């Protein structure tokens, strides 16, 4: 049922430029729950987004960022991958501890580049990503509803 909800959300928002942040957060929670079935205590998600119903975001953007963190980082029960989503000014900041996989398929960064272009076209703002100490940080622009 959860998988069906995820697929339905993607299909329903395929042609839409913006969705409410609270709906996007609910969607990413469902996506993360499916990932937890496989990884259990190896992955952690913390969300701190006050007034999410007052903002809009590019659809499926948070899921892409979670998927990116999962794809590029190793995880174990002793060293879990910790992902945090929080609102900061006019951005949603998605960060994770960096634990690069030893063997990683060649990354073209297509997911991030495509999302960056979608954000630029829809919001005329920049998606920013950077490494700071042992954290990978993405600043995803949002707008007030």
mmCIF file of N, CA and C in Angstrom, residues 15-120:
data_model
loop_
_atom_site.group_PDB
_atom_site.id
_atom_site.type_symbol
_atom_site.label_atom_id
_atom_site.label_comp_id
_atom_site.label_asym_id
_atom_site.label_seq_id
_atom_site.Cartn_x
_atom_site.Cartn_y
_atom_site.Cartn_z
ATOM 1 N N UNK A 15 3.126 16.661 -13.588
ATOM 2 C CA UNK A 15 2.973 17.849 -14.436
ATOM 3 C C UNK A 15 2.801 19.137 -13.626
ATOM 4 N N UNK A 16 2.952 19.044 -12.304
ATOM 5 C CA UNK A 16 2.727 20.191 -11.423
ATOM 6 C C UNK A 16 4.075 20.806 -11.060
ATOM 7 N N UNK A 17 4.136 22.130 -11.063
ATOM 8 C CA UNK A 17 5.394 22.817 -10.748
ATOM 9 C C UNK A 17 5.703 22.838 -9.259
ATOM 10 N N UNK A 18 4.675 23.043 -8.430
ATOM 11 C CA UNK A 18 4.888 23.184 -6.992
ATOM 12 C C UNK A 18 3.825 22.425 -6.206
ATOM 13 N N UNK A 19 4.213 21.908 -5.057
ATOM 14 C CA UNK A 19 3.293 21.256 -4.130
ATOM 15 C C UNK A 19 3.527 21.848 -2.744
ATOM 16 N N UNK A 20 2.578 21.635 -1.863
ATOM 17 C CA UNK A 20 2.767 22.154 -0.510
ATOM 18 C C UNK A 20 3.869 21.348 0.187
ATOM 19 N N UNK A 21 4.648 22.049 0.966
ATOM 20 C CA UNK A 21 5.773 21.427 1.660
ATOM 21 C C UNK A 21 5.314 20.330 2.607
ATOM 22 N N UNK A 22 4.185 20.520 3.271
ATOM 23 C CA UNK A 22 3.725 19.480 4.197
ATOM 24 C C UNK A 22 3.378 18.188 3.455
ATOM 25 N N UNK A 23 2.806 18.286 2.248
ATOM 26 C CA UNK A 23 2.521 17.082 1.461
ATOM 27 C C UNK A 23 3.814 16.410 1.008
ATOM 28 N N UNK A 24 4.787 17.210 0.627
ATOM 29 C CA UNK A 24 6.074 16.668 0.195
ATOM 30 C C UNK A 24 6.763 15.958 1.362
ATOM 31 N N UNK A 25 6.648 16.509 2.547
ATOM 32 C CA UNK A 25 7.250 15.871 3.725
ATOM 33 C C UNK A 25 6.568 14.538 4.027
ATOM 34 N N UNK A 26 5.254 14.507 3.931
ATOM 35 C CA UNK A 26 4.533 13.243 4.148
ATOM 36 C C UNK A 26 4.956 12.194 3.130
ATOM 37 N N UNK A 27 5.124 12.626 1.883
ATOM 38 C CA UNK A 27 5.582 11.726 0.828
ATOM 39 C C UNK A 27 6.968 11.179 1.139
ATOM 40 N N UNK A 28 7.887 12.034 1.567
ATOM 41 C CA UNK A 28 9.252 11.580 1.827
ATOM 42 C C UNK A 28 9.297 10.667 3.059
ATOM 43 N N UNK A 29 8.412 10.867 3.997
ATOM 44 C CA UNK A 29 8.330 9.959 5.150
ATOM 45 C C UNK A 29 7.926 8.560 4.693
ATOM 46 N N UNK A 30 6.962 8.476 3.781
ATOM 47 C CA UNK A 30 6.543 7.180 3.250
ATOM 48 C C UNK A 30 7.692 6.509 2.495
ATOM 49 N N UNK A 31 8.379 7.289 1.686
ATOM 50 C CA UNK A 31 9.532 6.761 0.942
ATOM 51 C C UNK A 31 10.593 6.247 1.916
ATOM 52 N N UNK A 32 10.874 7.018 2.961
ATOM 53 C CA UNK A 32 11.897 6.630 3.930
ATOM 54 C C UNK A 32 11.488 5.364 4.681
ATOM 55 N N UNK A 33 10.197 5.242 4.992
ATOM 56 C CA UNK A 33 9.712 4.036 5.682
ATOM 57 C C UNK A 33 9.997 2.774 4.870
ATOM 58 N N UNK A 34 9.863 2.867 3.561
ATOM 59 C CA UNK A 34 10.172 1.715 2.705
ATOM 60 C C UNK A 34 11.673 1.411 2.752
ATOM 61 N N UNK A 35 12.488 2.449 2.758
ATOM 62 C CA UNK A 35 13.934 2.242 2.857
ATOM 63 C C UNK A 35 14.304 1.614 4.202
ATOM 64 N N UNK A 36 13.578 1.972 5.255
ATOM 65 C CA UNK A 36 13.848 1.441 6.598
ATOM 66 C C UNK A 36 13.580 -0.060 6.666
ATOM 67 N N UNK A 37 12.675 -0.562 5.828
ATOM 68 C CA UNK A 37 12.406 -1.999 5.811
ATOM 69 C C UNK A 37 13.692 -2.756 5.488
ATOM 70 N N UNK A 38 14.472 -2.226 4.548
ATOM 71 C CA UNK A 38 15.736 -2.858 4.159
ATOM 72 C C UNK A 38 16.852 -2.519 5.149
ATOM 73 N N UNK A 39 16.956 -1.253 5.532
ATOM 74 C CA UNK A 39 18.116 -0.791 6.297
ATOM 75 C C UNK A 39 17.898 -0.679 7.800
ATOM 76 N N UNK A 40 16.664 -0.742 8.243
ATOM 77 C CA UNK A 40 16.320 -0.714 9.662
ATOM 78 C C UNK A 40 17.062 0.397 10.417
ATOM 79 N N UNK A 41 17.897 0.057 11.398
ATOM 80 C CA UNK A 41 18.564 1.067 12.221
ATOM 81 C C UNK A 41 19.840 1.613 11.591
ATOM 82 N N UNK A 42 20.068 1.287 10.329
ATOM 83 C CA UNK A 42 21.262 1.782 9.638
ATOM 84 C C UNK A 42 21.040 3.181 9.072
ATOM 85 N N UNK A 43 19.779 3.607 9.014
ATOM 86 C CA UNK A 43 19.462 4.945 8.513
ATOM 87 C C UNK A 43 18.512 5.654 9.474
ATOM 88 N N UNK A 44 18.740 6.940 9.635
ATOM 89 C CA UNK A 44 17.920 7.754 10.529
ATOM 90 C C UNK A 44 17.475 9.006 9.785
ATOM 91 N N UNK A 45 16.259 9.434 10.048
ATOM 92 C CA UNK A 45 15.734 10.651 9.434
ATOM 93 C C UNK A 45 15.154 11.541 10.519
ATOM 94 N N UNK A 46 15.604 12.785 10.517
ATOM 95 C CA UNK A 46 15.087 13.791 11.448
ATOM 96 C C UNK A 46 14.512 14.935 10.618
ATOM 97 N N UNK A 47 13.288 15.330 10.951
ATOM 98 C CA UNK A 47 12.632 16.411 10.208
ATOM 99 C C UNK A 47 12.207 17.495 11.187
ATOM 100 N N UNK A 48 12.597 18.736 10.869
ATOM 101 C CA UNK A 48 12.226 19.885 11.685
ATOM 102 C C UNK A 48 11.786 21.010 10.752
ATOM 103 N N UNK A 49 10.524 21.004 10.409
ATOM 104 C CA UNK A 49 9.985 21.996 9.465
ATOM 105 C C UNK A 49 8.700 22.589 10.029
ATOM 106 N N UNK A 50 8.858 23.673 10.732
ATOM 107 C CA UNK A 50 7.694 24.361 11.287
ATOM 108 C C UNK A 50 6.920 25.049 10.161
ATOM 109 N N UNK A 51 5.614 25.132 10.299
ATOM 110 C CA UNK A 51 4.750 25.842 9.349
ATOM 111 C C UNK A 51 4.899 25.339 7.915
ATOM 112 N N UNK A 52 5.085 24.039 7.742
ATOM 113 C CA UNK A 52 5.291 23.468 6.412
ATOM 114 C C UNK A 52 4.095 23.707 5.494
ATOM 115 N N UNK A 53 2.914 23.860 6.073
ATOM 116 C CA UNK A 53 1.711 24.096 5.253
ATOM 117 C C UNK A 53 1.701 25.491 4.619
ATOM 118 N N UNK A 54 2.610 26.349 5.020
ATOM 119 C CA UNK A 54 2.659 27.720 4.500
ATOM 120 C C UNK A 54 3.638 27.886 3.331
ATOM 121 N N UNK A 55 4.271 26.772 2.901
ATOM 122 C CA UNK A 55 5.288 26.863 1.865
ATOM 123 C C UNK A 55 5.055 25.852 0.758
ATOM 124 N N UNK A 56 5.657 26.152 -0.390
ATOM 125 C CA UNK A 56 5.584 25.250 -1.540
ATOM 126 C C UNK A 56 7.000 24.896 -1.979
ATOM 127 N N UNK A 57 7.104 23.721 -2.625
ATOM 128 C CA UNK A 57 8.392 23.188 -3.039
ATOM 129 C C UNK A 57 8.194 22.433 -4.355
ATOM 130 N N UNK A 58 9.266 22.240 -5.086
ATOM 131 C CA UNK A 58 9.219 21.451 -6.313
ATOM 132 C C UNK A 58 8.895 20.003 -5.930
ATOM 133 N N UNK A 59 7.900 19.378 -6.586
ATOM 134 C CA UNK A 59 7.502 18.015 -6.210
ATOM 135 C C UNK A 59 8.618 16.984 -6.378
ATOM 136 N N UNK A 60 8.634 16.034 -5.489
ATOM 137 C CA UNK A 60 9.540 14.890 -5.465
ATOM 138 C C UNK A 60 10.994 15.312 -5.202
ATOM 139 N N UNK A 61 11.223 16.574 -4.899
ATOM 140 C CA UNK A 61 12.581 17.071 -4.674
ATOM 141 C C UNK A 61 13.207 16.479 -3.410
ATOM 142 N N UNK A 62 12.460 16.380 -2.337
ATOM 143 C CA UNK A 62 13.024 15.829 -1.106
ATOM 144 C C UNK A 62 13.374 14.352 -1.274
ATOM 145 N N UNK A 63 12.530 13.630 -1.991
ATOM 146 C CA UNK A 63 12.794 12.208 -2.241
ATOM 147 C C UNK A 63 14.089 12.041 -3.028
ATOM 148 N N UNK A 64 14.301 12.883 -4.020
ATOM 149 C CA UNK A 64 15.533 12.818 -4.816
ATOM 150 C C UNK A 64 16.751 13.028 -3.916
ATOM 151 N N UNK A 65 16.647 13.957 -2.978
ATOM 152 C CA UNK A 65 17.773 14.243 -2.090
ATOM 153 C C UNK A 65 18.022 13.106 -1.095
ATOM 154 N N UNK A 66 16.957 12.493 -0.601
ATOM 155 C CA UNK A 66 17.106 11.330 0.285
ATOM 156 C C UNK A 66 17.736 10.175 -0.494
ATOM 157 N N UNK A 67 17.223 9.940 -1.688
ATOM 158 C CA UNK A 67 17.756 8.876 -2.533
ATOM 159 C C UNK A 67 19.238 9.101 -2.837
ATOM 160 N N UNK A 68 19.614 10.334 -3.074
ATOM 161 C CA UNK A 68 21.007 10.691 -3.337
ATOM 162 C C UNK A 68 21.898 10.336 -2.135
ATOM 163 N N UNK A 69 21.435 10.664 -0.942
ATOM 164 C CA UNK A 69 22.204 10.342 0.268
ATOM 165 C C UNK A 69 22.355 8.834 0.428
ATOM 166 N N UNK A 70 21.289 8.100 0.179
ATOM 167 C CA UNK A 70 21.329 6.645 0.308
ATOM 168 C C UNK A 70 22.240 6.020 -0.747
ATOM 169 N N UNK A 71 22.219 6.554 -1.933
ATOM 170 C CA UNK A 71 23.009 6.004 -3.043
ATOM 171 C C UNK A 71 24.507 6.157 -2.802
ATOM 172 N N UNK A 72 24.929 7.275 -2.262
ATOM 173 C CA UNK A 72 26.350 7.601 -2.199
ATOM 174 C C UNK A 72 27.026 7.264 -0.875
ATOM 175 N N UNK A 73 26.265 6.831 0.112
ATOM 176 C CA UNK A 73 26.855 6.616 1.438
ATOM 177 C C UNK A 73 26.632 5.211 1.966
ATOM 178 N N UNK A 74 27.646 4.709 2.658
ATOM 179 C CA UNK A 74 27.502 3.426 3.330
ATOM 180 C C UNK A 74 26.781 3.655 4.656
ATOM 181 N N UNK A 75 26.344 2.582 5.230
ATOM 182 C CA UNK A 75 25.638 2.666 6.507
ATOM 183 C C UNK A 75 25.706 1.317 7.219
ATOM 184 N N UNK A 76 25.708 1.390 8.526
ATOM 185 C CA UNK A 76 25.683 0.193 9.364
ATOM 186 C C UNK A 76 25.010 0.570 10.671
ATOM 187 N N UNK A 77 24.730 -0.422 11.481
ATOM 188 C CA UNK A 77 24.115 -0.112 12.772
ATOM 189 C C UNK A 77 25.089 0.663 13.662
ATOM 190 N N UNK A 78 26.392 0.387 13.526
ATOM 191 C CA UNK A 78 27.384 1.109 14.316
ATOM 192 C C UNK A 78 27.622 2.519 13.775
ATOM 193 N N UNK A 79 27.465 2.670 12.462
ATOM 194 C CA UNK A 79 27.678 3.975 11.828
ATOM 195 C C UNK A 79 26.506 4.273 10.903
ATOM 196 N N UNK A 80 25.364 4.633 11.487
ATOM 197 C CA UNK A 80 24.186 4.886 10.656
ATOM 198 C C UNK A 80 24.326 6.145 9.802
ATOM 199 N N UNK A 81 23.621 6.146 8.698
ATOM 200 C CA UNK A 81 23.515 7.335 7.858
ATOM 201 C C UNK A 81 22.427 8.197 8.473
ATOM 202 N N UNK A 82 22.784 9.419 8.820
ATOM 203 C CA UNK A 82 21.840 10.328 9.476
ATOM 204 C C UNK A 82 21.471 11.444 8.511
ATOM 205 N N UNK A 83 20.198 11.519 8.196
ATOM 206 C CA UNK A 83 19.701 12.533 7.263
ATOM 207 C C UNK A 83 18.797 13.487 8.045
ATOM 208 N N UNK A 84 19.011 14.759 7.820
ATOM 209 C CA UNK A 84 18.222 15.782 8.517
ATOM 210 C C UNK A 84 17.594 16.706 7.483
ATOM 211 N N UNK A 85 16.311 17.004 7.693
ATOM 212 C CA UNK A 85 15.577 17.959 6.857
ATOM 213 C C UNK A 85 15.078 19.056 7.780
ATOM 214 N N UNK A 86 15.449 20.304 7.464
ATOM 215 C CA UNK A 86 14.999 21.413 8.301
ATOM 216 C C UNK A 86 14.754 22.645 7.449
ATOM 217 N N UNK A 87 13.872 23.498 7.920
ATOM 218 C CA UNK A 87 13.585 24.750 7.237
ATOM 219 C C UNK A 87 14.525 25.819 7.782
ATOM 220 N N UNK A 88 15.120 26.550 6.860
ATOM 221 C CA UNK A 88 16.003 27.644 7.246
ATOM 222 C C UNK A 88 15.773 28.802 6.276
ATOM 223 N N UNK A 89 15.142 29.850 6.772
ATOM 224 C CA UNK A 89 14.795 31.003 5.935
ATOM 225 C C UNK A 89 13.948 30.550 4.741
ATOM 226 N N UNK A 90 14.394 30.814 3.519
ATOM 227 C CA UNK A 90 13.623 30.453 2.333
ATOM 228 C C UNK A 90 14.130 29.175 1.686
ATOM 229 N N UNK A 91 14.661 28.285 2.505
ATOM 230 C CA UNK A 91 15.192 27.021 2.009
ATOM 231 C C UNK A 91 14.774 25.868 2.906
ATOM 232 N N UNK A 92 14.757 24.699 2.292
ATOM 233 C CA UNK A 92 14.757 23.465 3.049
ATOM 234 C C UNK A 92 16.177 22.954 2.950
ATOM 235 N N UNK A 93 16.781 22.699 4.090
ATOM 236 C CA UNK A 93 18.159 22.220 4.113
ATOM 237 C C UNK A 93 18.125 20.721 4.405
ATOM 238 N N UNK A 94 18.690 19.964 3.477
ATOM 239 C CA UNK A 94 18.792 18.511 3.635
ATOM 240 C C UNK A 94 20.272 18.194 3.790
ATOM 241 N N UNK A 95 20.617 17.596 4.917
ATOM 242 C CA UNK A 95 22.024 17.294 5.179
ATOM 243 C C UNK A 95 22.170 15.845 5.620
ATOM 244 N N UNK A 96 23.349 15.316 5.370
ATOM 245 C CA UNK A 96 23.669 13.969 5.850
ATOM 246 C C UNK A 96 25.155 13.879 6.148
ATOM 247 N N UNK A 97 25.473 12.981 7.076
ATOM 248 C CA UNK A 97 26.881 12.712 7.357
ATOM 249 C C UNK A 97 27.463 11.964 6.156
ATOM 250 N N UNK A 98 28.690 12.310 5.802
ATOM 251 C CA UNK A 98 29.329 11.680 4.647
ATOM 252 C C UNK A 98 30.034 10.409 5.100
ATOM 253 N N UNK A 99 29.651 9.297 4.478
ATOM 254 C CA UNK A 99 30.257 7.986 4.706
ATOM 255 C C UNK A 99 30.354 7.317 3.342
ATOM 256 N N UNK A 100 31.210 7.839 2.505
ATOM 257 C CA UNK A 100 31.282 7.386 1.114
ATOM 258 C C UNK A 100 31.452 5.874 1.013
ATOM 259 N N UNK A 101 30.727 5.315 0.070
ATOM 260 C CA UNK A 101 30.875 3.894 -0.208
ATOM 261 C C UNK A 101 32.259 3.645 -0.780
ATOM 262 N N UNK A 102 32.847 2.494 -0.417
ATOM 263 C CA UNK A 102 34.159 2.129 -0.955
ATOM 264 C C UNK A 102 34.081 1.885 -2.458
ATOM 265 N N UNK A 103 33.045 1.188 -2.857
ATOM 266 C CA UNK A 103 32.840 0.917 -4.280
ATOM 267 C C UNK A 103 31.554 1.617 -4.676
ATOM 268 N N UNK A 104 31.692 2.613 -5.535
ATOM 269 C CA UNK A 104 30.534 3.383 -5.969
ATOM 270 C C UNK A 104 30.517 3.405 -7.477
ATOM 271 N N UNK A 105 29.349 3.074 -8.029
ATOM 272 C CA UNK A 105 29.225 3.160 -9.468
ATOM 273 C C UNK A 105 29.505 4.602 -9.885
ATOM 274 N N UNK A 106 30.057 4.769 -11.058
ATOM 275 C CA UNK A 106 30.375 6.118 -11.525
ATOM 276 C C UNK A 106 29.148 7.003 -11.442
ATOM 277 N N UNK A 107 29.275 8.095 -10.747
ATOM 278 C CA UNK A 107 28.162 9.010 -10.563
ATOM 279 C C UNK A 107 28.258 10.148 -11.566
ATOM 280 N N UNK A 108 27.176 10.352 -12.273
ATOM 281 C CA UNK A 108 27.128 11.471 -13.218
ATOM 282 C C UNK A 108 26.486 12.693 -12.574
ATOM 283 N N UNK A 109 26.022 12.534 -11.323
ATOM 284 C CA UNK A 109 25.316 13.600 -10.600
ATOM 285 C C UNK A 109 24.074 14.066 -11.364
ATOM 286 N N UNK A 110 23.520 13.182 -12.184
ATOM 287 C CA UNK A 110 22.354 13.523 -12.997
ATOM 288 C C UNK A 110 21.171 13.930 -12.133
ATOM 289 N N UNK A 111 20.934 13.207 -11.034
ATOM 290 C CA UNK A 111 19.801 13.521 -10.169
ATOM 291 C C UNK A 111 19.870 14.934 -9.627
ATOM 292 N N UNK A 112 21.016 15.298 -9.066
ATOM 293 C CA UNK A 112 21.186 16.646 -8.516
ATOM 294 C C UNK A 112 21.145 17.706 -9.611
ATOM 295 N N UNK A 113 21.789 17.421 -10.747
ATOM 296 C CA UNK A 113 21.806 18.400 -11.837
ATOM 297 C C UNK A 113 20.406 18.622 -12.414
ATOM 298 N N UNK A 114 19.646 17.540 -12.572
ATOM 299 C CA UNK A 114 18.265 17.678 -13.055
ATOM 300 C C UNK A 114 17.406 18.468 -12.071
ATOM 301 N N UNK A 115 17.550 18.164 -10.782
ATOM 302 C CA UNK A 115 16.790 18.894 -9.765
ATOM 303 C C UNK A 115 17.199 20.364 -9.758
ATOM 304 N N UNK A 116 18.487 20.630 -9.869
ATOM 305 C CA UNK A 116 18.982 22.006 -9.891
ATOM 306 C C UNK A 116 18.358 22.783 -11.053
ATOM 307 N N UNK A 117 18.274 22.151 -12.212
ATOM 308 C CA UNK A 117 17.685 22.794 -13.389
ATOM 309 C C UNK A 117 16.182 23.007 -13.217
ATOM 310 N N UNK A 118 15.478 22.018 -12.662
ATOM 311 C CA UNK A 118 14.030 22.169 -12.403
ATOM 312 C C UNK A 118 13.770 23.332 -11.458
ATOM 313 N N UNK A 119 14.559 23.429 -10.384
ATOM 314 C CA UNK A 119 14.396 24.513 -9.411
ATOM 315 C C UNK A 119 14.646 25.860 -10.083
ATOM 316 N N UNK A 120 15.674 25.933 -10.896
ATOM 317 C CA UNK A 120 15.989 27.187 -11.591
ATOM 318 C C UNK A 120 14.854 27.588 -12.547
#
